[in-house]
Coordinates of C-alpha atoms and ligand atoms in Angstrom, one line a residue:
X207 CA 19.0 -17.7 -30.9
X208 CA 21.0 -14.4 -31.0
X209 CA 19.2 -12.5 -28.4
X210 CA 21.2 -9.1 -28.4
X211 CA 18.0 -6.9 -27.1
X212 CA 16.1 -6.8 -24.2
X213 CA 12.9 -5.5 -23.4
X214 CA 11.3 -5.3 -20.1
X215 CA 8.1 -3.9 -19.3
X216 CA 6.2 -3.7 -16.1
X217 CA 1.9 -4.1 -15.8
X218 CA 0.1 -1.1 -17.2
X219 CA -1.9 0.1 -13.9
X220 CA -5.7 0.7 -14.0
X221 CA -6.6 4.6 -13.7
X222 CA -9.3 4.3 -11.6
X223 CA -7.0 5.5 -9.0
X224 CA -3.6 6.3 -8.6
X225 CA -1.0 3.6 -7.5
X226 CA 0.1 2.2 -4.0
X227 CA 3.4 1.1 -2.8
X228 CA 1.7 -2.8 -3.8
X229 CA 1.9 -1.4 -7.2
X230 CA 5.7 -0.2 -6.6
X231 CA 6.7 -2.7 -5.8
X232 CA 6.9 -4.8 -9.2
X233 CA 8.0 -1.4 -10.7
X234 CA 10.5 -1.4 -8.8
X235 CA 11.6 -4.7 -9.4
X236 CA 11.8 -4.6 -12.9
X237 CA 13.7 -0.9 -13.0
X238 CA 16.3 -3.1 -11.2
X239 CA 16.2 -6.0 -14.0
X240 CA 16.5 -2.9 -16.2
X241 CA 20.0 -1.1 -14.3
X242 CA 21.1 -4.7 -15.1
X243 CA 20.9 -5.0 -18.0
X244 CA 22.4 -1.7 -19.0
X245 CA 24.6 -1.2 -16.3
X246 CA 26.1 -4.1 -14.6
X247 CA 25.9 -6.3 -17.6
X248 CA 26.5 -2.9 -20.0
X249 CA 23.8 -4.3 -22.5
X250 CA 23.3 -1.2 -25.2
X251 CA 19.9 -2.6 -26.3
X252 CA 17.8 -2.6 -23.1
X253 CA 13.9 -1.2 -23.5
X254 CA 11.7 -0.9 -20.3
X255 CA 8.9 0.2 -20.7
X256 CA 5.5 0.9 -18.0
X257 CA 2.4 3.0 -18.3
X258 CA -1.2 2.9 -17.6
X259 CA -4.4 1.2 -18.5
X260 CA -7.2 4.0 -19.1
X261 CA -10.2 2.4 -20.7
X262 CA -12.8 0.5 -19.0
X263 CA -16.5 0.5 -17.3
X264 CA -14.9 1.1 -14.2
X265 CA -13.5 4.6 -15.3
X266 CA -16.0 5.6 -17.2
X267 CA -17.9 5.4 -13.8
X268 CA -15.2 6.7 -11.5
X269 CA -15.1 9.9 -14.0
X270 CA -18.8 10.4 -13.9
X271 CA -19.1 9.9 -10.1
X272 CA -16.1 12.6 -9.6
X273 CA -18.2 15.3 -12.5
X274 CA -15.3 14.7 -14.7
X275 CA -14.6 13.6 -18.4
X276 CA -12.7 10.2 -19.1
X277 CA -10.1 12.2 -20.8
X278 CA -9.6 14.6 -18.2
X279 CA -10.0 12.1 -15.7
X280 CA -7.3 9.3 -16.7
X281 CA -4.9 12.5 -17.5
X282 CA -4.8 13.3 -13.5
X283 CA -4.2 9.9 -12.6
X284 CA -1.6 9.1 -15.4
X285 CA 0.5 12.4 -13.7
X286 CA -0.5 11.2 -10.6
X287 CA 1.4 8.0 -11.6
X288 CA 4.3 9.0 -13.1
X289 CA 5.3 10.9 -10.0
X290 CA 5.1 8.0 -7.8
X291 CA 7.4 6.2 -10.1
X292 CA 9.8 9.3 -9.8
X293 CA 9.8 9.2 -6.2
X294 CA 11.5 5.5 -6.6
X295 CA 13.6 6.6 -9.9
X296 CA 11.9 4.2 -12.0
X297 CA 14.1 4.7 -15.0
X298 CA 11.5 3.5 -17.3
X299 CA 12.5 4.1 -21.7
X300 CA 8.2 5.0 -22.6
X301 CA 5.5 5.4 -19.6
X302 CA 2.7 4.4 -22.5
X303 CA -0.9 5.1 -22.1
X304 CA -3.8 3.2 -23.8
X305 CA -5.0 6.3 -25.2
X306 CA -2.0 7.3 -27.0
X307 CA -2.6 7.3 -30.7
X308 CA -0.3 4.8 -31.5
X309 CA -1.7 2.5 -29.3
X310 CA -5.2 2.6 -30.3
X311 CA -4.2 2.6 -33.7
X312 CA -1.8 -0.4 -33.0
X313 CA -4.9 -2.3 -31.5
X314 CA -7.4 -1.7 -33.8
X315 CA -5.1 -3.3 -36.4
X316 CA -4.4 -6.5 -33.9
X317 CA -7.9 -6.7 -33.7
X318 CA -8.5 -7.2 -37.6
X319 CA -5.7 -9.3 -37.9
X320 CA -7.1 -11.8 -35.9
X321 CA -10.3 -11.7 -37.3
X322 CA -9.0 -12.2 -40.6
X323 CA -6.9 -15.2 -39.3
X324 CA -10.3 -16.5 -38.2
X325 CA -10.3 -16.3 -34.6
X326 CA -12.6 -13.7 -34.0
X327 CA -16.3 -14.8 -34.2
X328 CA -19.6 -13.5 -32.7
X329 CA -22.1 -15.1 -30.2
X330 CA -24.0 -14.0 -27.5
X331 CA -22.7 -14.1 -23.9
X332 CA -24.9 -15.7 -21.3
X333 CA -22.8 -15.3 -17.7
X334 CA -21.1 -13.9 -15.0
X335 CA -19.2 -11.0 -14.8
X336 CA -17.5 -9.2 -12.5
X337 CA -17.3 -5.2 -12.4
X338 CA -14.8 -5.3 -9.7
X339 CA -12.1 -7.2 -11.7
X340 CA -14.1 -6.2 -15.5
X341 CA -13.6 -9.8 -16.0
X342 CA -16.0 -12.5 -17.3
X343 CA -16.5 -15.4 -14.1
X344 CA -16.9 -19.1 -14.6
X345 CA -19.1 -20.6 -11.0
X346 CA -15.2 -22.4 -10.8
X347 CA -13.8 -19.0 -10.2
X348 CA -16.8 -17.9 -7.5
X349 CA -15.9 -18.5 -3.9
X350 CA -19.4 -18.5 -1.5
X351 CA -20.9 -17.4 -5.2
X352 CA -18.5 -14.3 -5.4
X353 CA -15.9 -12.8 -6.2
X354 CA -12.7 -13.8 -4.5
X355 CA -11.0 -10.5 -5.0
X356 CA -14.5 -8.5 -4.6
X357 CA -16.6 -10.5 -1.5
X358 CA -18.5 -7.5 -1.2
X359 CA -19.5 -6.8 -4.6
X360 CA -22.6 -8.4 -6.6
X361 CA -21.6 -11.0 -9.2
X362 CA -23.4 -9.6 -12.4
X363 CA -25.5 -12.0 -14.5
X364 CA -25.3 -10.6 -18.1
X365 CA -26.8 -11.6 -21.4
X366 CA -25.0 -9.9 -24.7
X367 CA -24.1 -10.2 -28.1
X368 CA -19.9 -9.5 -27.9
X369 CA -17.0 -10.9 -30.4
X370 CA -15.1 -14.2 -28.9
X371 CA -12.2 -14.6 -29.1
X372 CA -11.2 -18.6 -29.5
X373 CA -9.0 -19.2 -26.8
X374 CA -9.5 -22.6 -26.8
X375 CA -8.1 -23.4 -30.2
X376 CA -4.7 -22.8 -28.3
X377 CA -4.8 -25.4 -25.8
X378 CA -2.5 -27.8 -27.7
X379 CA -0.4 -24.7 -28.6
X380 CA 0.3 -23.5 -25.3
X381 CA 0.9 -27.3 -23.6
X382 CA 3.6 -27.4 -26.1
X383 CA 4.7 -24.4 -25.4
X384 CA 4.6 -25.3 -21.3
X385 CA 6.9 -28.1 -21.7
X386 CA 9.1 -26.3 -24.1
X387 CA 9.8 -23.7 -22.2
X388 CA 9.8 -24.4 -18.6
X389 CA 10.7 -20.8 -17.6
X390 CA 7.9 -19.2 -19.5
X391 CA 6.0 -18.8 -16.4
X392 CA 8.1 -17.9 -13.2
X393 CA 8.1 -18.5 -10.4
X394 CA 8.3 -22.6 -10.7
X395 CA 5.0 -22.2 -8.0
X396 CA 3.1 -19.8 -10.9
X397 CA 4.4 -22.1 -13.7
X398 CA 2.8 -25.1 -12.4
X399 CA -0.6 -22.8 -11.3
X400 CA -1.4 -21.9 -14.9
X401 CA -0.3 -25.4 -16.4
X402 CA -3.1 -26.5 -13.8
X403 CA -5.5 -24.1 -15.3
X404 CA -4.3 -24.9 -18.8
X405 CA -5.1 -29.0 -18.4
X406 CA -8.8 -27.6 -17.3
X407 CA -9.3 -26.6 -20.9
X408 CA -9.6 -23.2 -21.8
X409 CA -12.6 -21.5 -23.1
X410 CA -13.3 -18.9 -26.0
X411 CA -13.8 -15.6 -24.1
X412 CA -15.4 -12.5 -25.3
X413 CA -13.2 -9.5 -26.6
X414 CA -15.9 -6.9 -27.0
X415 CA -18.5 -5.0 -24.8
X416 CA -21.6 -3.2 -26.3
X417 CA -23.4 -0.6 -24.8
X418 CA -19.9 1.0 -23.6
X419 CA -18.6 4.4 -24.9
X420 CA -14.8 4.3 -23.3
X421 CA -13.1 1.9 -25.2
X422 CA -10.9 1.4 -28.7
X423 CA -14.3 1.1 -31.3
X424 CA -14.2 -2.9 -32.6
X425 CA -13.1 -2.2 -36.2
X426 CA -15.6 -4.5 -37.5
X427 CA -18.9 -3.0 -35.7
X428 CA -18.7 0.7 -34.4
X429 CA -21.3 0.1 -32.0
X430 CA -18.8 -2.4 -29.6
X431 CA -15.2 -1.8 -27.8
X432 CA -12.7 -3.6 -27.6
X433 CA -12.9 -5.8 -23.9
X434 CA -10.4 -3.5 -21.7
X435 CA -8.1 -6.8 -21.3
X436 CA -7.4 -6.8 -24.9
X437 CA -6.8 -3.6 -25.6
X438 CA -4.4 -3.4 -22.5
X439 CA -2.1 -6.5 -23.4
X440 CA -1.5 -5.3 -26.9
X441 CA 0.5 -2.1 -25.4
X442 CA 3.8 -4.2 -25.1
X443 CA 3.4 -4.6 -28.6
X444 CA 2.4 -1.2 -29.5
X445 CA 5.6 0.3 -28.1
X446 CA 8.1 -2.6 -29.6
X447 CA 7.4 -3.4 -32.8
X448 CA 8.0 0.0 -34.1
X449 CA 11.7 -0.1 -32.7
X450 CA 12.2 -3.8 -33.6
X451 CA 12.1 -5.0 -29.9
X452 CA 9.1 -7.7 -30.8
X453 CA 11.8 -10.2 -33.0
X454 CA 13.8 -13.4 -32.6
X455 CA 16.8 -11.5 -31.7
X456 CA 15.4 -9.9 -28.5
X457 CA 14.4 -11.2 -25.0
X458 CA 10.7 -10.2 -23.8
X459 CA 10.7 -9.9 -20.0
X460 CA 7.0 -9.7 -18.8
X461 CA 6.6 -8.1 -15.1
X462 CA 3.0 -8.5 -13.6
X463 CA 1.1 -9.3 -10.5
X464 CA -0.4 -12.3 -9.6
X465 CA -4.0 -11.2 -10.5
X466 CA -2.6 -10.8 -14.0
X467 CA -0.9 -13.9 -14.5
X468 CA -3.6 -16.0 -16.3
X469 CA -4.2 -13.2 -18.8
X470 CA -0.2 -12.9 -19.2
X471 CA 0.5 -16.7 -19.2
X472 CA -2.7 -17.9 -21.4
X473 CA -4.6 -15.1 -23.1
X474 CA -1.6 -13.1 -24.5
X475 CA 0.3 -16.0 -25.7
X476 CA -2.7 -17.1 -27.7
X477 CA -3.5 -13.7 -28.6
X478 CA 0.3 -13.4 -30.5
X479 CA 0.2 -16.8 -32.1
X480 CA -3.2 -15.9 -33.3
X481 CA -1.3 -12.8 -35.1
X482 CA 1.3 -14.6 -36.1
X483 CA 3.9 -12.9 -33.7
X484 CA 6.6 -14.2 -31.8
X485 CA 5.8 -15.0 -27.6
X486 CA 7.4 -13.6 -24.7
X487 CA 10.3 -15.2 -23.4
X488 CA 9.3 -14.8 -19.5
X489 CA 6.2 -13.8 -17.1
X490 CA 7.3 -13.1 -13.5
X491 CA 4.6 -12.9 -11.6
X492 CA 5.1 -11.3 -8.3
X493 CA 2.4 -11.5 -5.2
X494 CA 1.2 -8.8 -3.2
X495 CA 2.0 -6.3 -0.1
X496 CA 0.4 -6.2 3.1
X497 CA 0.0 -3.5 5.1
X498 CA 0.5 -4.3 8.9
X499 CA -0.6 -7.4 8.1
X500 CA -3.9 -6.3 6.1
X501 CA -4.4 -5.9 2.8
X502 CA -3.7 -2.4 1.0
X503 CA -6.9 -1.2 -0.4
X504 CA -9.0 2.3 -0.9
X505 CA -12.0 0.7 0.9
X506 CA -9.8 -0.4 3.9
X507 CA -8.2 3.3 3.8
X508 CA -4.9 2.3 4.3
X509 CA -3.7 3.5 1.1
X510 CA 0.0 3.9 1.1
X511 CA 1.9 6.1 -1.8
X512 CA 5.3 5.0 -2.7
X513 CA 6.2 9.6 -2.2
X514 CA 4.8 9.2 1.8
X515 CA 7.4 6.6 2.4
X516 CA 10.5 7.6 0.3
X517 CA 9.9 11.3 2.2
X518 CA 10.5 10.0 5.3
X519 CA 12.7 7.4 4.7
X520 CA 14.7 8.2 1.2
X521 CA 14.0 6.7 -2.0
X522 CA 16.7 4.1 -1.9
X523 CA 15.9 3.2 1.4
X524 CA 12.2 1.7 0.0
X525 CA 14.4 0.4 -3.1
X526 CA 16.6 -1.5 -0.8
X527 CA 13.7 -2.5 1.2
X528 CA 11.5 -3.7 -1.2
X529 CA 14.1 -5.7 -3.1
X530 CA 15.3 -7.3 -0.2
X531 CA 11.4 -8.1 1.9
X532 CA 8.9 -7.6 -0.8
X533 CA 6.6 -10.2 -2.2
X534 CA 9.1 -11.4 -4.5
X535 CA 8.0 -15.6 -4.3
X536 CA 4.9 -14.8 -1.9
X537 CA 2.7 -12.3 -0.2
X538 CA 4.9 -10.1 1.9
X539 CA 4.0 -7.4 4.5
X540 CA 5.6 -3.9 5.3
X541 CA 5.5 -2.1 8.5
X542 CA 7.3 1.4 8.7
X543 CA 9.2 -0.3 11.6
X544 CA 10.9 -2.8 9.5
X545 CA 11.7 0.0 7.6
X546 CA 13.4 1.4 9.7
X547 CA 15.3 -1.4 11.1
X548 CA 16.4 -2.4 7.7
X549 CA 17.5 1.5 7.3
X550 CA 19.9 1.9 10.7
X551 CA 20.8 -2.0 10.3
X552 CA 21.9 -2.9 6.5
X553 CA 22.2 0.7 5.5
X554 CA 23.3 3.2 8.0
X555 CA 25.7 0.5 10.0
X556 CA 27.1 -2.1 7.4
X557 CA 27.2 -0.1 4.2
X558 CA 27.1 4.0 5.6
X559 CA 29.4 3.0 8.2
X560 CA 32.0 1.5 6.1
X561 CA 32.3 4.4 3.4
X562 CA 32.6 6.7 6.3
X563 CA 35.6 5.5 7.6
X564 CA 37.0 4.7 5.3
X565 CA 37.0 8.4 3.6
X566 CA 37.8 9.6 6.7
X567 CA 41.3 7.8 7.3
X568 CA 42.0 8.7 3.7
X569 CA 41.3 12.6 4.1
X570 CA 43.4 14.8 1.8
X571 CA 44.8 11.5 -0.3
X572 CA 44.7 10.7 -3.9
X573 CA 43.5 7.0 -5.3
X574 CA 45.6 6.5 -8.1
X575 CA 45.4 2.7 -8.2
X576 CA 42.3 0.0 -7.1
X577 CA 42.6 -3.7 -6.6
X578 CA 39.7 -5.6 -6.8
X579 CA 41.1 -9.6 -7.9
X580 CA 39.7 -11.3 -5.0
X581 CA 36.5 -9.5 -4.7
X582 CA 35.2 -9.9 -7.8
X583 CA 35.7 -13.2 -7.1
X584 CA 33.2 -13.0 -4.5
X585 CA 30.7 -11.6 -6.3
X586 CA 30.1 -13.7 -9.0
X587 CA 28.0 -16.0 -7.0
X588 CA 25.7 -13.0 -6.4
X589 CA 25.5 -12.1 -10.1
X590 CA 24.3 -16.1 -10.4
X591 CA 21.3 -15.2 -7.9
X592 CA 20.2 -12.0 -9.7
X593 CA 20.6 -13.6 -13.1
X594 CA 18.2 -16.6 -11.5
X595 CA 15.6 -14.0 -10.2
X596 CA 16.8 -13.6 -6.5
X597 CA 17.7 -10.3 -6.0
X598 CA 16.2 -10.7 -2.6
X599 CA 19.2 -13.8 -1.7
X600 CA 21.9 -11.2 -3.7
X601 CA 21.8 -8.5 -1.1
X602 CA 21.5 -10.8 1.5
X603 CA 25.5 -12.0 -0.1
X604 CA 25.9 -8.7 -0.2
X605 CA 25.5 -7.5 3.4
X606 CA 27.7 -10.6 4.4
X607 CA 30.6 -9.1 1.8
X608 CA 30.2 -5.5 3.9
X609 CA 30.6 -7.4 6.8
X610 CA 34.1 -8.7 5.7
X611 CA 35.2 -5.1 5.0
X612 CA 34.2 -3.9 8.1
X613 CA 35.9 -6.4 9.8
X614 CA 39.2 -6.1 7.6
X615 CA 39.6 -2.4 8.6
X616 CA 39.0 -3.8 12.0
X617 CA 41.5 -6.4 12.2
X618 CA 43.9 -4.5 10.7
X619 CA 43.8 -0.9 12.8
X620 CA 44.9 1.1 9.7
X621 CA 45.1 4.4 12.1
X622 CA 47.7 2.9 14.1
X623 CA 50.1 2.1 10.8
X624 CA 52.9 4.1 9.2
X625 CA 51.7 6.3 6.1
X626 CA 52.6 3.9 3.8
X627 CA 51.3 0.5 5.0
X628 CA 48.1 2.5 6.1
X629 CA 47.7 3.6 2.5
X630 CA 47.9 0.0 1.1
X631 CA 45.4 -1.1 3.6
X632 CA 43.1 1.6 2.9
X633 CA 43.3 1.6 -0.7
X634 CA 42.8 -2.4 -0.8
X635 CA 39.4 -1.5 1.2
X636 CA 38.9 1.2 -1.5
X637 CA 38.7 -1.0 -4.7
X638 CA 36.5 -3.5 -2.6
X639 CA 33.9 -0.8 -1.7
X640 CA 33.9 0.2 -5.5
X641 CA 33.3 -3.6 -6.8
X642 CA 30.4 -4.0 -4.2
X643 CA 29.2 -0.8 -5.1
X644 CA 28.9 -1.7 -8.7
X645 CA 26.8 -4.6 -8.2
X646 CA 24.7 -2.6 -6.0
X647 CA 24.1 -0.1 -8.3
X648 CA 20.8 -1.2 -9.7
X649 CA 19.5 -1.8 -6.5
X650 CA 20.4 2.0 -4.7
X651 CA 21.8 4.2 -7.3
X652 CA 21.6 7.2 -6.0
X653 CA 23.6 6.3 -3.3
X654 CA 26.3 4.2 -5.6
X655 CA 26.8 7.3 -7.7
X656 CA 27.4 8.9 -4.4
X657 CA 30.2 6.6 -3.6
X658 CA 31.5 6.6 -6.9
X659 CA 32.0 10.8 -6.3
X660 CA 33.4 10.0 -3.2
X661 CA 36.6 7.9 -3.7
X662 CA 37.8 8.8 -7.5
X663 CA 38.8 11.4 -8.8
X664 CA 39.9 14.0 -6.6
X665 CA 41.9 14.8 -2.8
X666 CA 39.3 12.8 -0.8
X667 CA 37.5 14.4 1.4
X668 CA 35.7 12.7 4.4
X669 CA 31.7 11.4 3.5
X670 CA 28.7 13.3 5.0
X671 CA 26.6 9.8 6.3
X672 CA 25.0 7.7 3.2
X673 CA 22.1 6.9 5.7
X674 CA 21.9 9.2 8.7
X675 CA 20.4 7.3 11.4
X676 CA 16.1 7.7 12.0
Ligands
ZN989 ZN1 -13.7 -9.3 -9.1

């Protein structure tokens, strides 16, 4: 398989309310699959895509309770959100919103296309559901009879007619698909979590809620919605068809949370072959952030926005950060204190350090040539680990490499040489600095381009600190 295109998108976030650094997190992640892709690996055909999922019981009620429409409601929060991702330069190609036209026009007709290819059938729904998540509950998924992600909430019992969805005629499909591909679902951890789930069986689930106003109309019956879930997952598709990223020739990077990762591993599969379209080629599922060791939620009002943190300690500080700490394989915690220390450590010492002096012993000189043989060298490993999802293990190569450079202008006391020799030393430390610097480009960019400005080009001049000391 050719696969000349790539398109990465992140999970559409719920508008109920706007987005925590938890949230950030995988946004951030894949904007750095993204600078990749483009960048390091100068791929012309990259599409990342992110946005927001706006209909729902859930909003309908958080509008109401606030004296506000839907529409004017899931408007605030959608700015709301797009400034958060600013604050961490999420360079994202669409941020798409459920109630764009397209979309809704794009899921109505995935809707009938289903139900013409017969899987689409209605019953009535005797069961559990949970507001909280707007999911339908088996008594499997009930811990102490509720919720695991809402203990504090009522399990609803319901009883309504609603279009199914047959789920279940996939089974076989999606064991096949399992063994075929063992890096549809990644981590190895999550891959083997929803294979578990998958050798349950899977049931048919409904697609459709009555009595509910906010919502795509079924096509079929005017007086239904289409289920939130639905309507949500189809936005990948809405936004690539069009532009031809949804064929054989491109490669479908899916990045989600772990609460999503059934609907991402089992549903939406199901949901494509059902349509006759082609599946994605990988579902990272990340886990979640702490906060000081508890869990960062509105009720627990210890809410933290992506904006507070990058104000005080720069927006590729919390890049670097989060990269290197977050819950990339399991549930990681942030303090502002770690921050920190990873700031004046990593960033200020190792890295800030380094382009410091080295600009400085090279006031008022040209760079008119840059060696970087053995470096590259060097650095191929780490292209290995960010290629096999461990960005996290890449930097840590990385600050190892600074470490080297630091300790060549050490051992090597260019302020004590003659002109000449100084030069050669300096500009040997130059290309080095460059060749890291591109590889950590889609981690800190801002600060790379910075770098870049710094050594080529023109008389250098000596650096203002990368990462002033807090
Ligand atoms: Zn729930």
């Amino acid at each position: 398989m050719k696969t000349d295109k790539i398109l990465i998108t992140t999970a559409i976030d719920y508008t109920n309310d706007v987005i925590h650094i938890g949230h950030l997190y995988q946004k951030v992640l894949a904007d750095f699959y993204a600078r990749y892709y483009r960048n390091l690996l100068g791929k012309e055909n990259v599409r990342f895509l992110t946005g927001t999922d706006e209909h729902g019981q859930n909003i309908e009620r958080s509008a109401v309770e606030k004296g506000k429409t839907p529409e004017d409601f899931v408007g605030e929060i959608a700015g709301l959100d797009k400034k958060e991702q600013a604050s961490l330069n999420i360079s994202y190609d669409r941020f798409i919103r459920t109630t764009d036209e397209d979309h809704k026009k794009t899921a109505t007709e995935f809707f009938e296309r289903v139900y013409k290819a017969g899987y689409i059938y209605k019953a009535r729904y005797n069961g559990l559901y949970c507001e909280g998540c707007e999911e339908y509950k088996t008594e499997k998924d009930l811990v102490d009879g509720k919720c695991a992600n809402h203990p504090t909430k009522e399990i609803k019992k319901i009883s309504e007619e609603n279009y199914f969805f047959k789920l279940s005629s996939f089974q076989d499909f999606l064991k096949k698909y399992f063994s075929d591909n063992p890096t549809f679902v990644l981590p190895k951890v999550k891959f083997n979590e929803m294979l578990s789930f998958l050798k349950q069986g899977l049931l048919d689930i409904p697609i459709s809620r009555p009595s509910l106003k906010w919502g795509i109309p079924v096509p079929i019956d005017n007086k239904q919605v289409i289920y939130v879930w639905f309507d949500a997952l189809i936005n990948y598709y809405t936004y690539a068809k069009p532009l031809g990223f949804w064929d054989e020739n491109t490669k479908i990077i899916h990045f989600l949370g772990k609460d999503n990762a059934r609907w991402h591993s089992l549903l939406w599969p199901s949901m494509l072959s059902a349509a006759g379209e082609r599946l994605p080629n990988i579902v990272y599922v990340n886990s979640f952030l702490s906060l000081n060791g508890q869990k960062i939620s509105k009720s627990l009002g210890n809410i933290i926005k992506a904006s507070d943190l990058t104000e005080k300690f720069g927006t590729d500080t919390v890049r670097y950060y989060l990269l290197k700490y977050g819950p990339l394989l399991e549930d990681a915690d942030i303090t502002e204190e770690k921050i920190r220390d990873v700031h004046n450590s990593e960033l200020a010492n190792n890295l800030g350090n380094l382009v410091s002096r080295v600009s400085k012993l090279l006031e008022g000189e040209v760079i008119e040539k840059v060696s970087v043989k053995n470096i590259k060298q060097a650095l191929k490993g780490i292209n290995t680990l960010i290629k096999d999802f461990r960005p996290d293990l890449a930097l840590q190569e990385i600050q190892i490499e600074l470490s080297h450079q630091n300790k060549y202008i050490q051992d090597n006391k260019p302020w004590e040489l003659e002109k000449d020799e100084k030069k050669k030393i300096l500009q040997k430390s130059v290309g080095n600095i460059l060749a890291i610097s591109e590889i950590l480009e889609p981690f800190i960019p801002e600060t790379t381009e910075k770098i870049k400005k710094i050594f080529l080009g023109k008389t250098i001049k000596p650096a203002s600190p990368l990462f002033p000391r807090l």
